XYZ file of C-alpha atoms in Angstrom:
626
model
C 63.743 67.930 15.948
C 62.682 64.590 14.821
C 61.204 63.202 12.212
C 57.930 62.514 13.442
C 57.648 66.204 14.602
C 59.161 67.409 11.397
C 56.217 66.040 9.378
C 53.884 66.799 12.009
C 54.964 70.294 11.447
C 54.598 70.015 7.762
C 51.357 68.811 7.455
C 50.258 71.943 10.034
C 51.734 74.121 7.161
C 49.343 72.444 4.464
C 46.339 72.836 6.592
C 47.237 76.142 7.570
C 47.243 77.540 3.659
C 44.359 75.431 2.366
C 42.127 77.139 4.901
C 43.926 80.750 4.252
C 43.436 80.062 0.033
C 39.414 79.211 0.856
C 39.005 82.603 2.825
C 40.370 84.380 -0.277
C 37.487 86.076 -2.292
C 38.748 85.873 -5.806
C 39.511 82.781 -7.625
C 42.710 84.537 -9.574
C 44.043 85.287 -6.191
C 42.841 82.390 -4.607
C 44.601 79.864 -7.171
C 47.741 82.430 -7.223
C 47.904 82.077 -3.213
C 47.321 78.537 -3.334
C 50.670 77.809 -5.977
C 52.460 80.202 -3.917
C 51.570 78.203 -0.709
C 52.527 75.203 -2.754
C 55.978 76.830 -3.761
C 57.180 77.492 0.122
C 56.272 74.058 1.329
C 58.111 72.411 -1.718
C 61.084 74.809 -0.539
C 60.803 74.010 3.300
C 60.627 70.019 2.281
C 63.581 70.967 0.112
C 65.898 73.163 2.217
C 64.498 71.765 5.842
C 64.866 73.683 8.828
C 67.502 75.913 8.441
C 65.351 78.404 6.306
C 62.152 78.416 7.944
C 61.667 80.993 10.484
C 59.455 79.574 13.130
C 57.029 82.872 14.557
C 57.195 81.852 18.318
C 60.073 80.676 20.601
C 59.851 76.702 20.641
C 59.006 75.244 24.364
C 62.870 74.113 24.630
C 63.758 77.610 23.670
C 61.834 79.714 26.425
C 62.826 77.095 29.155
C 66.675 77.871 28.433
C 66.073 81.799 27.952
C 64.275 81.118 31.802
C 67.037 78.894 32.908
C 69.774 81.642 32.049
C 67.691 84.707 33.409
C 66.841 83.554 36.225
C 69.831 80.617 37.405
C 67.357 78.064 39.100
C 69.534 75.210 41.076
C 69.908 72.144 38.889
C 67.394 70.402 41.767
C 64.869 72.979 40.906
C 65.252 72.945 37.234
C 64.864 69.247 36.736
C 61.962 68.823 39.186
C 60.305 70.830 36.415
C 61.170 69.163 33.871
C 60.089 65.923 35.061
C 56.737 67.497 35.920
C 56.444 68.881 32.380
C 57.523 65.226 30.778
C 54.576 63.499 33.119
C 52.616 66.315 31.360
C 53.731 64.876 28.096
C 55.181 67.938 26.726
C 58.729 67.241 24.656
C 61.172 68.379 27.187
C 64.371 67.128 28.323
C 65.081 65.870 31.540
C 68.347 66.988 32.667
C 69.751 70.722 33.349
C 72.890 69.337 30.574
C 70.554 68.833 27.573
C 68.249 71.753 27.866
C 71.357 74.563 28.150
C 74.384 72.262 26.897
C 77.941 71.764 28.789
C 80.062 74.055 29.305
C 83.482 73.358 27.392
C 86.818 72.305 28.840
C 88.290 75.982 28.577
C 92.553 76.306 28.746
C 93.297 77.610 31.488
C 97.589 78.322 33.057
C 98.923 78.740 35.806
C 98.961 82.720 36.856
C 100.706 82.540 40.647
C 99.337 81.658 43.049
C 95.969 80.602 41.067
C 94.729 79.920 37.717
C 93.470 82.056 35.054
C 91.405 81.494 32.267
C 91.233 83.664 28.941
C 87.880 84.154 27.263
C 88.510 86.684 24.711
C 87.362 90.182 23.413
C 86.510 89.206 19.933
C 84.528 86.440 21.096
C 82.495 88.098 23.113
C 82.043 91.043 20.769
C 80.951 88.654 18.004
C 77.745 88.304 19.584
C 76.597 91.437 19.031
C 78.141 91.269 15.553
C 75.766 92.392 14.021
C 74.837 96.004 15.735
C 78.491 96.966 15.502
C 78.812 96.712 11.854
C 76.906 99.530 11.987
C 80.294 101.429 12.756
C 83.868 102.013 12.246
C 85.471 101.346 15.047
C 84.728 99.737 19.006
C 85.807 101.865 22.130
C 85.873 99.943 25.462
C 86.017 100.464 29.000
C 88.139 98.129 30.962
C 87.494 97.480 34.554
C 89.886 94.964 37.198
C 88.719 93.964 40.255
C 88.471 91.271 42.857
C 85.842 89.606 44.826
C 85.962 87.236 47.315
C 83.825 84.285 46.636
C 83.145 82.277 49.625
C 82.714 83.580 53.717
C 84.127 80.468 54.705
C 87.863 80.431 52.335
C 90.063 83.111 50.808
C 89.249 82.203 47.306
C 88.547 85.137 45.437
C 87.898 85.783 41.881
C 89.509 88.518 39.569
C 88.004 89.025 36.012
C 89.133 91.450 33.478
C 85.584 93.090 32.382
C 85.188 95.476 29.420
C 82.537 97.750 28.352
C 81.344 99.015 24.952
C 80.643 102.774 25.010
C 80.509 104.259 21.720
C 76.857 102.493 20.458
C 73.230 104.080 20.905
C 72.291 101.221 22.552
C 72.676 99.964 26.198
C 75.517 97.571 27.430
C 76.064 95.459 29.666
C 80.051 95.062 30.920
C 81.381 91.296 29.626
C 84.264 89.088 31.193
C 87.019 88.521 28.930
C 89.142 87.243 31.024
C 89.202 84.868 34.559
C 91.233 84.977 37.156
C 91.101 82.131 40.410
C 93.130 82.387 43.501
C 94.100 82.923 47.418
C 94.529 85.951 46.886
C 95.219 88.219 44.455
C 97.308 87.818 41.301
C 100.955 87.854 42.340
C 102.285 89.922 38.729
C 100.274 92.084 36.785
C 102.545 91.724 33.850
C 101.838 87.946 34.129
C 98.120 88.359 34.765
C 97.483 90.508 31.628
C 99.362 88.671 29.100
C 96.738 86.986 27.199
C 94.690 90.094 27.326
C 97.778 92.515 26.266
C 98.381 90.190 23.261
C 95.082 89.634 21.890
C 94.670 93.850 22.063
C 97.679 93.743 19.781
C 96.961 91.283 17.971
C 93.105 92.561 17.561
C 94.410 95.993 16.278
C 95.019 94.797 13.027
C 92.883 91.716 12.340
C 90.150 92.627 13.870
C 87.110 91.570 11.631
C 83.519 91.063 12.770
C 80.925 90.373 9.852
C 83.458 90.549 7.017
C 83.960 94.681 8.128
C 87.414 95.866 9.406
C 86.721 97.372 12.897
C 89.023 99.569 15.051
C 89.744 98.682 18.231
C 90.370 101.756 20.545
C 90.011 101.442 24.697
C 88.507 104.649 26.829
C 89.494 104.853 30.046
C 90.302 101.962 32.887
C 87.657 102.208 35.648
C 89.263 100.841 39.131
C 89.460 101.400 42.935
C 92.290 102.955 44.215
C 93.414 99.331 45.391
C 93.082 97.703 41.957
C 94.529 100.685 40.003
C 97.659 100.792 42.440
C 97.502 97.138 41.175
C 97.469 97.363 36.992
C 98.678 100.838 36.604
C 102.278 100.162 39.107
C 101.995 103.099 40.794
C 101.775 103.615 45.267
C 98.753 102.772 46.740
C 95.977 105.265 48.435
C 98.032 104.571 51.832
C 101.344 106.094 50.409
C 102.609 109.294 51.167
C 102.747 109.687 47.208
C 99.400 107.920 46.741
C 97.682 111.162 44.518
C 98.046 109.562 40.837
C 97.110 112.868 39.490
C 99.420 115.446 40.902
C 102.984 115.737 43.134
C 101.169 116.444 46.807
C 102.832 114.758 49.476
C 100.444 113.295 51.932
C 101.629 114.165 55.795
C 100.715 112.267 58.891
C 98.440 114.681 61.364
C 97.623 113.014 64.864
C 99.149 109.126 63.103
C 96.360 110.164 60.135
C 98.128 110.063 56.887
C 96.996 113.647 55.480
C 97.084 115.944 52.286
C 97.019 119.707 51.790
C 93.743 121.396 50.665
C 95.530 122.792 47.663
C 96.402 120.806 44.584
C 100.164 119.862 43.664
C 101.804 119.895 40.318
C 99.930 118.091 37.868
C 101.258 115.197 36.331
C 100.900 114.201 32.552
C 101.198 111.291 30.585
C 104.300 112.268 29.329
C 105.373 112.744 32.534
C 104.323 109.286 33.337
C 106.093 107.439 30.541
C 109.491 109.166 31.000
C 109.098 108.263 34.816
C 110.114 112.106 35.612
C 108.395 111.437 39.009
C 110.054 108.023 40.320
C 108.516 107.936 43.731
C 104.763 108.113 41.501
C 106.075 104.304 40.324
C 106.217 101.206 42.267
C 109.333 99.679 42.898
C 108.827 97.133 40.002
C 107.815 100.050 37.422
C 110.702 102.457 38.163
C 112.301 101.423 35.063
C 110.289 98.875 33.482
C 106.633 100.143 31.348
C 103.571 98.235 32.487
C 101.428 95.703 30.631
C 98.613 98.976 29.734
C 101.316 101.432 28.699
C 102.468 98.527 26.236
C 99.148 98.865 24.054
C 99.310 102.501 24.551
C 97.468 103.129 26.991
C 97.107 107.056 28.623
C 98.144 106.103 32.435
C 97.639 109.744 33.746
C 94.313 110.322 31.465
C 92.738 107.208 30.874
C 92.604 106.297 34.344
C 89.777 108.796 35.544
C 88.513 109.097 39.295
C 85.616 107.052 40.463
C 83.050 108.399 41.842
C 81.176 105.483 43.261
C 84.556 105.001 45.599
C 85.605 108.427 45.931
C 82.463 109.909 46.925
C 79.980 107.704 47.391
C 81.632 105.029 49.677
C 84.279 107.601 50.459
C 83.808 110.994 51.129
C 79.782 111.011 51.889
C 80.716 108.363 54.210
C 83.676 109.598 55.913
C 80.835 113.228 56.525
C 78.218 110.555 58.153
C 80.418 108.970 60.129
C 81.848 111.787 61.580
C 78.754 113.189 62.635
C 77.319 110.394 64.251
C 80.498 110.293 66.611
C 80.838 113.738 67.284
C 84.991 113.815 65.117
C 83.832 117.051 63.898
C 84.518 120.140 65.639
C 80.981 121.154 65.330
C 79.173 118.404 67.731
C 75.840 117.092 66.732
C 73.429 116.121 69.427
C 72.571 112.332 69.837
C 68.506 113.647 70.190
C 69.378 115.169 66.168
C 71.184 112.525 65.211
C 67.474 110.574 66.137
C 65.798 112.653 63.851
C 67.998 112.294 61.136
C 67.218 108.682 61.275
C 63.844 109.457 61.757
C 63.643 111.156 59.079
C 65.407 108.909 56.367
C 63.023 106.302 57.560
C 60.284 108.796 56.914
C 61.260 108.916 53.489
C 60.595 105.211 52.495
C 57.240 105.491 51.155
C 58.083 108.721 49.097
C 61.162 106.808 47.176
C 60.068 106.062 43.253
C 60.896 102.864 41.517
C 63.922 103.757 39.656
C 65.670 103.182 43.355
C 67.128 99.663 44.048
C 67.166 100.594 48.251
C 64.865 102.451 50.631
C 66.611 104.721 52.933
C 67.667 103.386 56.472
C 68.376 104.984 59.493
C 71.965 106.189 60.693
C 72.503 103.014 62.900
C 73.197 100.492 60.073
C 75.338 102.978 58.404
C 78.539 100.408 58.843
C 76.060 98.229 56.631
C 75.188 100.824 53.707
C 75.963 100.140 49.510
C 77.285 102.475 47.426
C 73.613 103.446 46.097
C 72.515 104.550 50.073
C 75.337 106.889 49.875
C 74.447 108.164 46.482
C 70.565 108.694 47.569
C 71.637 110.640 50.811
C 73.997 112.688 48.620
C 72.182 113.685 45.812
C 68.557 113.356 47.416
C 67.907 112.674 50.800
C 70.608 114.558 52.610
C 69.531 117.938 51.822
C 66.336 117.434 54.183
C 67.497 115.182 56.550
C 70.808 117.083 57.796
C 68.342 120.700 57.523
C 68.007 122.533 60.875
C 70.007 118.879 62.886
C 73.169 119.226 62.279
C 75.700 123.022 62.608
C 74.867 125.629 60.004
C 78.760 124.790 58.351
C 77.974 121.130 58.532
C 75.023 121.481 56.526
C 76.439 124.323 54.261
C 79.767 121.708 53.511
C 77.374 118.852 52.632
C 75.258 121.192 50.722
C 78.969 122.596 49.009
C 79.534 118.859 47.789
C 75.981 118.382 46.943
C 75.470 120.947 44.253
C 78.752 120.226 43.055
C 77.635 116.500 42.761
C 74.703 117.576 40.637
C 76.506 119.642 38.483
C 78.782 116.891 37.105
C 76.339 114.706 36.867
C 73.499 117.263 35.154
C 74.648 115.804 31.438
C 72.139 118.423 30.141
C 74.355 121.600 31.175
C 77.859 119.658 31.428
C 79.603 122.777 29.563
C 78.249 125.102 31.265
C 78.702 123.621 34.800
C 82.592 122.201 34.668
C 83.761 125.709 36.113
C 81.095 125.946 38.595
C 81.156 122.282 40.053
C 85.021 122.936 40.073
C 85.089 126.184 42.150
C 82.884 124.159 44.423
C 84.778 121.158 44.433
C 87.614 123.218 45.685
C 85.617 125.454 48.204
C 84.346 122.103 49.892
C 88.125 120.918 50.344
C 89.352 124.385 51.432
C 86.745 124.419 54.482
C 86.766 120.563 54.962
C 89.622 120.773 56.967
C 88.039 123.676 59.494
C 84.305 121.575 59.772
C 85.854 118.040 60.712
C 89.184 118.195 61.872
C 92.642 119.026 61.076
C 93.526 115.918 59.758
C 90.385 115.386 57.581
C 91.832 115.682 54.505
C 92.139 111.922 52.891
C 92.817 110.703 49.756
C 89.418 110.726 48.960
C 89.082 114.122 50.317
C 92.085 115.116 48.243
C 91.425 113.662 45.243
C 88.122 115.806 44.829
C 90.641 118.830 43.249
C 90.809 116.561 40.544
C 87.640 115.509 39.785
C 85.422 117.707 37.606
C 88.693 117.457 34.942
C 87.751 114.071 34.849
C 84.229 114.698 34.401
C 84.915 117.830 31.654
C 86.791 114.433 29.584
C 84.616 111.857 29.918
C 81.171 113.398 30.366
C 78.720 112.806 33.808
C 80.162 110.764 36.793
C 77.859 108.213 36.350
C 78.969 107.477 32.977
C 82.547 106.377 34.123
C 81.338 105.110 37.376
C 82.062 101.469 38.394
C 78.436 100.930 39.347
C 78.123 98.663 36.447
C 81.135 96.783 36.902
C 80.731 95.499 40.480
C 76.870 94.582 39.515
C 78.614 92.680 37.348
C 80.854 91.197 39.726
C 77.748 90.252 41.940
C 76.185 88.717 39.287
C 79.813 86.519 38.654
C 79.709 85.676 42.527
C 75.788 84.327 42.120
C 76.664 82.111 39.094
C 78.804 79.854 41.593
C 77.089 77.575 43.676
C 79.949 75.001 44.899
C 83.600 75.584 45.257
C 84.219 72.649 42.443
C 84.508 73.409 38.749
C 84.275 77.091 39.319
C 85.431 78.377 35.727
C 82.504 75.535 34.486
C 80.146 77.117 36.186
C 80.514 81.011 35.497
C 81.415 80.433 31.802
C 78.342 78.415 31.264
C 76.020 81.297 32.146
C 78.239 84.256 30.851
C 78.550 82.173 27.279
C 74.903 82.896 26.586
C 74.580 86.603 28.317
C 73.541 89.285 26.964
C 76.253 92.238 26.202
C 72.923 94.828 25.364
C 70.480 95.931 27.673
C 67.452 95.337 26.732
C 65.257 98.998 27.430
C 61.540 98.593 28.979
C 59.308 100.150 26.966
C 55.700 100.909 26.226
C 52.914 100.784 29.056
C 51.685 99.184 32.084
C 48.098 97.426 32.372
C 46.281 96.436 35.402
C 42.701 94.704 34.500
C 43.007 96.574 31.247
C 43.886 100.011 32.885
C 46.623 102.029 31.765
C 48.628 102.501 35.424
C 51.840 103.758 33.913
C 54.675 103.689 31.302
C 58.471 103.757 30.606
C 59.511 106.376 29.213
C 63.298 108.397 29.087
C 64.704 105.100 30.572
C 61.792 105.911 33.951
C 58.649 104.833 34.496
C 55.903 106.843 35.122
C 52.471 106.485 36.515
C 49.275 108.069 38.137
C 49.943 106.989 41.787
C 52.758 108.114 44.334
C 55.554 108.218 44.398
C 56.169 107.930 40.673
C 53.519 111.013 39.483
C 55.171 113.816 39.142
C 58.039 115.098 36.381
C 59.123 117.548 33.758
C 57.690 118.229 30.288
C 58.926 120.988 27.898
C 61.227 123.777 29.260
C 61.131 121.869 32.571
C 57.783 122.170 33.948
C 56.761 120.155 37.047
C 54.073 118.212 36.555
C 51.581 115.860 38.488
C 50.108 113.039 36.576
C 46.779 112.745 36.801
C 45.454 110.228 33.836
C 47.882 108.221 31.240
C 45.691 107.546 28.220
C 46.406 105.779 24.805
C 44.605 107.182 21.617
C 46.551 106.905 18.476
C 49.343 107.869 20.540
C 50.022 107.965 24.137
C 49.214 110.974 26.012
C 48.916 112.582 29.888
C 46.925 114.440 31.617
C 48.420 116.197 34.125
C 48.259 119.761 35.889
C 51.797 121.967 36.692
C 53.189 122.201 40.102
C 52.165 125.906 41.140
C 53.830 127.843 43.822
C 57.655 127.076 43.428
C 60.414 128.195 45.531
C 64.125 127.892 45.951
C 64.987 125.245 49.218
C 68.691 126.444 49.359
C 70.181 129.712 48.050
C 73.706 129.249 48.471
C 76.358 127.969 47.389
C 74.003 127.670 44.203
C 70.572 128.626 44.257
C 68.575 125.340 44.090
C 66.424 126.537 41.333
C 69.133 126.460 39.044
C 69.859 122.508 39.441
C 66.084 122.002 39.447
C 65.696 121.602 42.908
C 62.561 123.314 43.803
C 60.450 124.023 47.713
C 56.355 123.479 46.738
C 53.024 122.830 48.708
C 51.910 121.371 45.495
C 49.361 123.657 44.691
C 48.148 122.482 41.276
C 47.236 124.127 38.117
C 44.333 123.534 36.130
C 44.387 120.051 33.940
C 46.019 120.037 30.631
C 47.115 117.302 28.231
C 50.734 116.610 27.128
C 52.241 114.099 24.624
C 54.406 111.248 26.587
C 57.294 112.664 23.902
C 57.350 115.862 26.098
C 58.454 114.212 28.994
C 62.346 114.967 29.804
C 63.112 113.481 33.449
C 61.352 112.518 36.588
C 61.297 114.010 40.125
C 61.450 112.317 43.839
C 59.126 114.679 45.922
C 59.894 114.508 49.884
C 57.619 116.040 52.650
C 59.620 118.678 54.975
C 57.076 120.082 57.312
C 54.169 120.724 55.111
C 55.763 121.284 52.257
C 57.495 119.318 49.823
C 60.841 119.439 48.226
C 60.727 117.980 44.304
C 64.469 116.911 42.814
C 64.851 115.256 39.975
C 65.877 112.069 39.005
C 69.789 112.022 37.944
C 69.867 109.052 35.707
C 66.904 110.394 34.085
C 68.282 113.719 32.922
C 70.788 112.309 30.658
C 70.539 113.458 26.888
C 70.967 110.531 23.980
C 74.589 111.083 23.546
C 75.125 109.792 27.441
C 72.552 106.898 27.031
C 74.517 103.541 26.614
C 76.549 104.808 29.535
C 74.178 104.890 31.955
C 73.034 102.904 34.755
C 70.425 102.489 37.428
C 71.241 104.499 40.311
C-alpha cells in the first residue's frame, strides 16, 4: 500500500470514531469511547498494517480471488484492467502483478519426461489450521494420466491425494507432476520423491507446532493405472482379477471369467508373492514403491465403481442391447422409445445433476455421470415394458444392488443383501447376454460390496473427484510452453476445502429456494419434492423465513411399490404415485433428510431419491456431486 493511501486510510479511521463518539448519549461513555478510539489509532500508527484487520476484501484482493476461480486468458484479464485504470481505480495492469509468478520449481528427469515434486506437507499447510483440530491426517491417493493436447501425445500424470478423515469437504490436491510422451517408463522411479517424503513425513510431520500422524486409506485407480503402481497384470491378462486366483478363459477370441469367485487373495499373500503369476515380471521378487511405506496392496486398493460399473458394466448392458449381442433381441422400434423416453426425462432432472439425459444414439459419447443417472435413476423406466422381461429383471438385479451400497443410511444392514445380488446378477449375466459376457468388469462385481462393507458407500471411494480434478489440471494449460508454470500457478492458491452453499435463494425479494443436506430445494419443478422425518414424501409448496426457516408443504398420498422383485422398491425408497396430495402442513427446513427426482411413466409418476443426498454426517467430506 503506499503511503499516500496509508494516511488516507488513517485519517478515514479518525473521522469514522469522532462521528461514532458524538452519537454516544452519555458523556462518561462518550469520553471513554473517544480515548479508546484514540488508543487503536495510536496502535495502528504504531504497529502498521500487519495488525489491522481490514472488514472487506481490498479491490486487488477480489480481482485475484476472480482471476483464480474463474481462469480468464491473460488477453481478457488485462483488457480489464486497463479499463478499470482509465476508471482511475488502483489496479495493476498486468496478469503478473495482480496474482504474482509462478516460481522456478525443480523439476528431474523421470524417463521419458519430466516430473516435478510439489509436496504433501505443503499443500496440507494450507489448511493448517482446521487440521490441528486432530491427531492424525488419512489420505486417499489417486494416479492417473491425461492426455493434454488432440494434436500431440503429451500427457500429464499427477499424483493427487485426498483428505478423508475431517467434517468438512475436500477437494483432491496435486502433490506431485508428472510430463511426458507417454506414460512414466518406472514406477519405482516415478514415486521416489513421493515414497520419501511419506517416510520422511511419518515422523516429522508438524503443522501449527502439533505432531500429526500421517496414515494413507486406500489408492483409488483404473484398472490401467493400478496394473501400473501396484506391479501386478493388467485387466487384459488371463490373471488380471487383483482380488482372487480366477483364471480368465478366452470364449469365441473374448478373454472370459467364471461366474463364481476364485480363492481370495490377502495381503499377506501379496507380500510373500505366494501367487507369482498375480506380479508383473518386474515385481516377482522385488516389493513395489507402495508396499515400501506399508501400504495394504490387496486391501487398500478397493474397486472403483465409477470404472467398474458406471463406464463398465452399465455400458457393456446398453451396448449390447442396442446391437442385438444379447440372446434376448430388442426391437429397433423399442430401442426408439427408450431414447424417446430418456429425452422425455430432461425437463424432470433436478439441479443436483451436472447432464440431462440423451438418447441411445450418442451412447459412444456418454460420461461416467450418464451412466450413473441411467443406473440408479433413469433406467428403471426407460428399459420397463422395451426391452425382454430377463433384460429388465438383470438391470433391475444390478440396480437395487447399486442402491444398496450406496444407501450410507442402512450400509450394515444392506452389505449381505447387495452381495447376494451382486452375485445373482453375475450368475445369470452369462445366460441374458452371451456366453462370453463375463469381463473383468463383470467379474470383478463378486468382489465389490467387501469393498464397500470397508470403506463405506461407493461414492465415497469413487474416482469421480479425482478425474474432475484432472479436468480442471487439463483447463489450467493454455499453450504447450511452460506447462508446470502454468498449472502450479493456479493450483498454488486452490482451495483443498469445499466450500458448502448454504442459506436461501431470493428472486425480487422472494424466497424461491434453499440449500439444505448438501441439495437445494425450492417451490417449482423439478426440485419440489423430498423427505422429512421418518421419510415422508413431500411437495413443497411455500419456503418461508420467520425466526427460522420453515416449509410448507403437503405429503405425497397414494404410494405404491414400482418393482417387487429382486427387492421390493419400497424398501430402497423407490416409490409408484399419481401425486395425490395431502392437506398443507408446515415443517422445519431441519426435518429435511434427502431429495427425490420424480419421473412421469404413463400417468403416474415414479419418485427416487437423490443418492448423494442420503448420506449421514459421518460420509460427508467424502462425497461428491453425482
Amino acid at each position: 500500500m503506499s503511503k499516500r493511501n496509508y494516511k488516507r486510510l488513517i485519517k478515514k479511521q479518525k473521522i469514522l470514531y469522532k462521528n461514532r463518539s458524538l452519537q454516544c448519549e452519555q458523556e462518561n461513555s462518550e469520553s471513554e469511547f473517544v480515548s479508546n478510539g484514540g488508543d487503536f489509532i495510536n496502535d495502528f500508527v504504531e504497529n502498521g498494517m500487519e495488525d489491522f484487520a481490514v472488514p472487506k476484501l481490498m479491490l486487488r484482493d477480489k480481482l485475484k480471488k476472480w482471476c483464480m476461480e474463474t481462469n480468464p486468458s491473460k488477453k481478457c484479464l488485462e483488457s480489464l484492467l486497463s479499463i478499470l485504470k482509465e476508471e482511475g481505480l488502483d489496479v495493476p495492469l498486468t496478469r503478473e502483478t495482480l496474482v504474482g509468478r509462478a516460481k522456478n520449481m525443480l523439476t528431474r528427469n523421470v524417463a521419458p519426461g519430466i516430473y516435478c515434486h510439489i509436496g504433501i506437507e505443503t499443500q496440507l499447510r494450507k489448511v493448517g489450521h482446521i487440521l490441528e483440530k486432530y491427531e492424525e491426517v488419512e489420505l486417499d491417493i489417486n494416479i492417473d494420466g491425461i492426455p493434454l493436447f488432440k494434436s500431440s501425445r503429451v500427457q500429464l500424470w499427477p499424483i493427487l491425494c485426498r483428505i478423508v478423515n475431517i467434517q468438512e469437504k475436500t477437494k483432491p490436491f496435486v502433490v506431485g507432476l508428472y510430463l511426458g510422451n507417454t506414460k512414466p517408463g518406472s514406477v519405482n522411479v516415478y514415486l521416489k520423491d513421493f515414497i520419501d517424503e511419506v517416510i520422511l513425513l511419518k515422523g516429522q510431520f508438524i503443522i501449527q507446532q502439533k505432531h500429526l500422524k500421517l496414515k494413507f486409506r486406500c489408492l483409488i485407480c483404473d484398472a490401467p493405472a493400478k496394473a501400473f503402481v501396484c506391479g501386478v497384470p493388467g485387466h487384459t491378462s488371463t490373471h488380471g482379477c487383483t482380488k482372487c486366483t480366477q483364471i480368465a478363459k478366452k470364449v469365441n477370441n473374448v478373454l472370459t471369467y467364471s461366474s463364481e469367485s476364485g480363492s481370495l487373495i490377502s495381503d499377506e499373500d501379496f507380500a510373500v508373492r505366494k501367487y507369482p503369476c498375480h506380479h508383473s515380471q518386474m515385481f516377482k521378487e522385488e516389493k513395489t514403491p507402495l508396499e515400501e511405506i506399508g501400504f495394504g496392496m490387496i486391501n487398500q486398493t478397493p474397486l472403483d465403481s465409477m470404472h467398474l460399473i458406471d463406464l463398465g458394466v452399465t455400458k457393456k448392458m446398453l451396448t449390447r442391447i442396442m446391437h442385438n449381442k444379447t440372446e434376448k433381441k430388442t426391437s429397433k422400434q423399442n430401442i426408439s422409445k427408450i431414447s424417446s423416453e430418456l429425452v422425455k426425462f430432461k425437463k424432470y432432472i433436478p439441479r443436483e445433476f451436472p447432464r440431462k439425459p440423451r438418447p441411445l444414439d450418442d451412447l459412444c459419447h456418454w460420461k461416467a455421470t450418464e451412466f450413473h443417472q441411467f443406473l440408479a435413476y433413469t433406467g428403471i423406466i426407460a428399459l420397463y415394458n422395451n426391452v425382454h422381461e430377463d433384460i429388465y429383471y438383470e438391470f433391475l438385479t444390478l440396480h437395487c444392488a447399486y442402491r444398496l451400497l450406496n444407501n450410507a443410511r442402512h450400509m450394515d444392514q444392506n452389505i449381505v443383501q447387495a452381495n447376494n445380488l451382486l452375485q445373482l446378477f453375475v450368475e445369470n449375466f452369462s445366460t441374458v447376454f452371451g456366453s462370453n459376457s463375463i469381463s473383468f468388469n463383470v467379474h470383478n462385481l463378486l468382489h465389490l460390496a467387501s469393498c464397500a462393507e470397508k470403506y463405506g458407500p461407493l461414492i465415497s471411494f469413487s474416482a469421480y473427484a479425482f478425474e474432475n480434478k484432472l479436468q480442471t489440471l487439463k483447463k489450467h494449460v493454455r499453450k504447450p510452453s511452460h506447462i508446470f508454470q502454468q498449472i502450479i500457478q493456479k493450483e498454488k492458491n486452490c482451495m483443498i476445502v469445499n466450500t458448502i452453499q448454504d442459506g436461501l435463494k431470493y428472486e425480487k425479494g422472494v424466497i424461491v429456494g434453499a440449500f439444505v443436506n448438501d441439495c437445494y430445494i425450492s417451490c417449482k419443478e423439478p426440485n419440489n419434492i423430498c423427505a422429512v422425518n421418518s421419510c415422508i414424501p413431500i411437495k413443497i409448496d411455500n419456503i418461508k423465513k420467520k425466526g427460522e426457516i420453515y416449509i410448507e408443504g403437503s405429503r405425497i398420498l397414494a404410494l405404491e411399490s414400482f418393482y417387487e422383485e429382486p427387492v421390493n422398491s419400497c424398501e430402497i425408497g423407490i416409490f409408484k404415485t399419481n401425486l395425490t396430495l395431502g392437506e398443507k402442513e408446515t415443517f422445519c427446513i431441519k426435518d429435511i433428510q434427502f431429495k427425490f427426482v420424480c419421473l412421469p411413466i404413463d400417468s403416474d409418476f415414479v419418485i427416487v431419491p437423490i443418492l448423494h443426498s442420503c448420506f449421514p454426517e459421518k460420509y460427508q467430506a467424502q462425497i461428491f456431486t453425482s
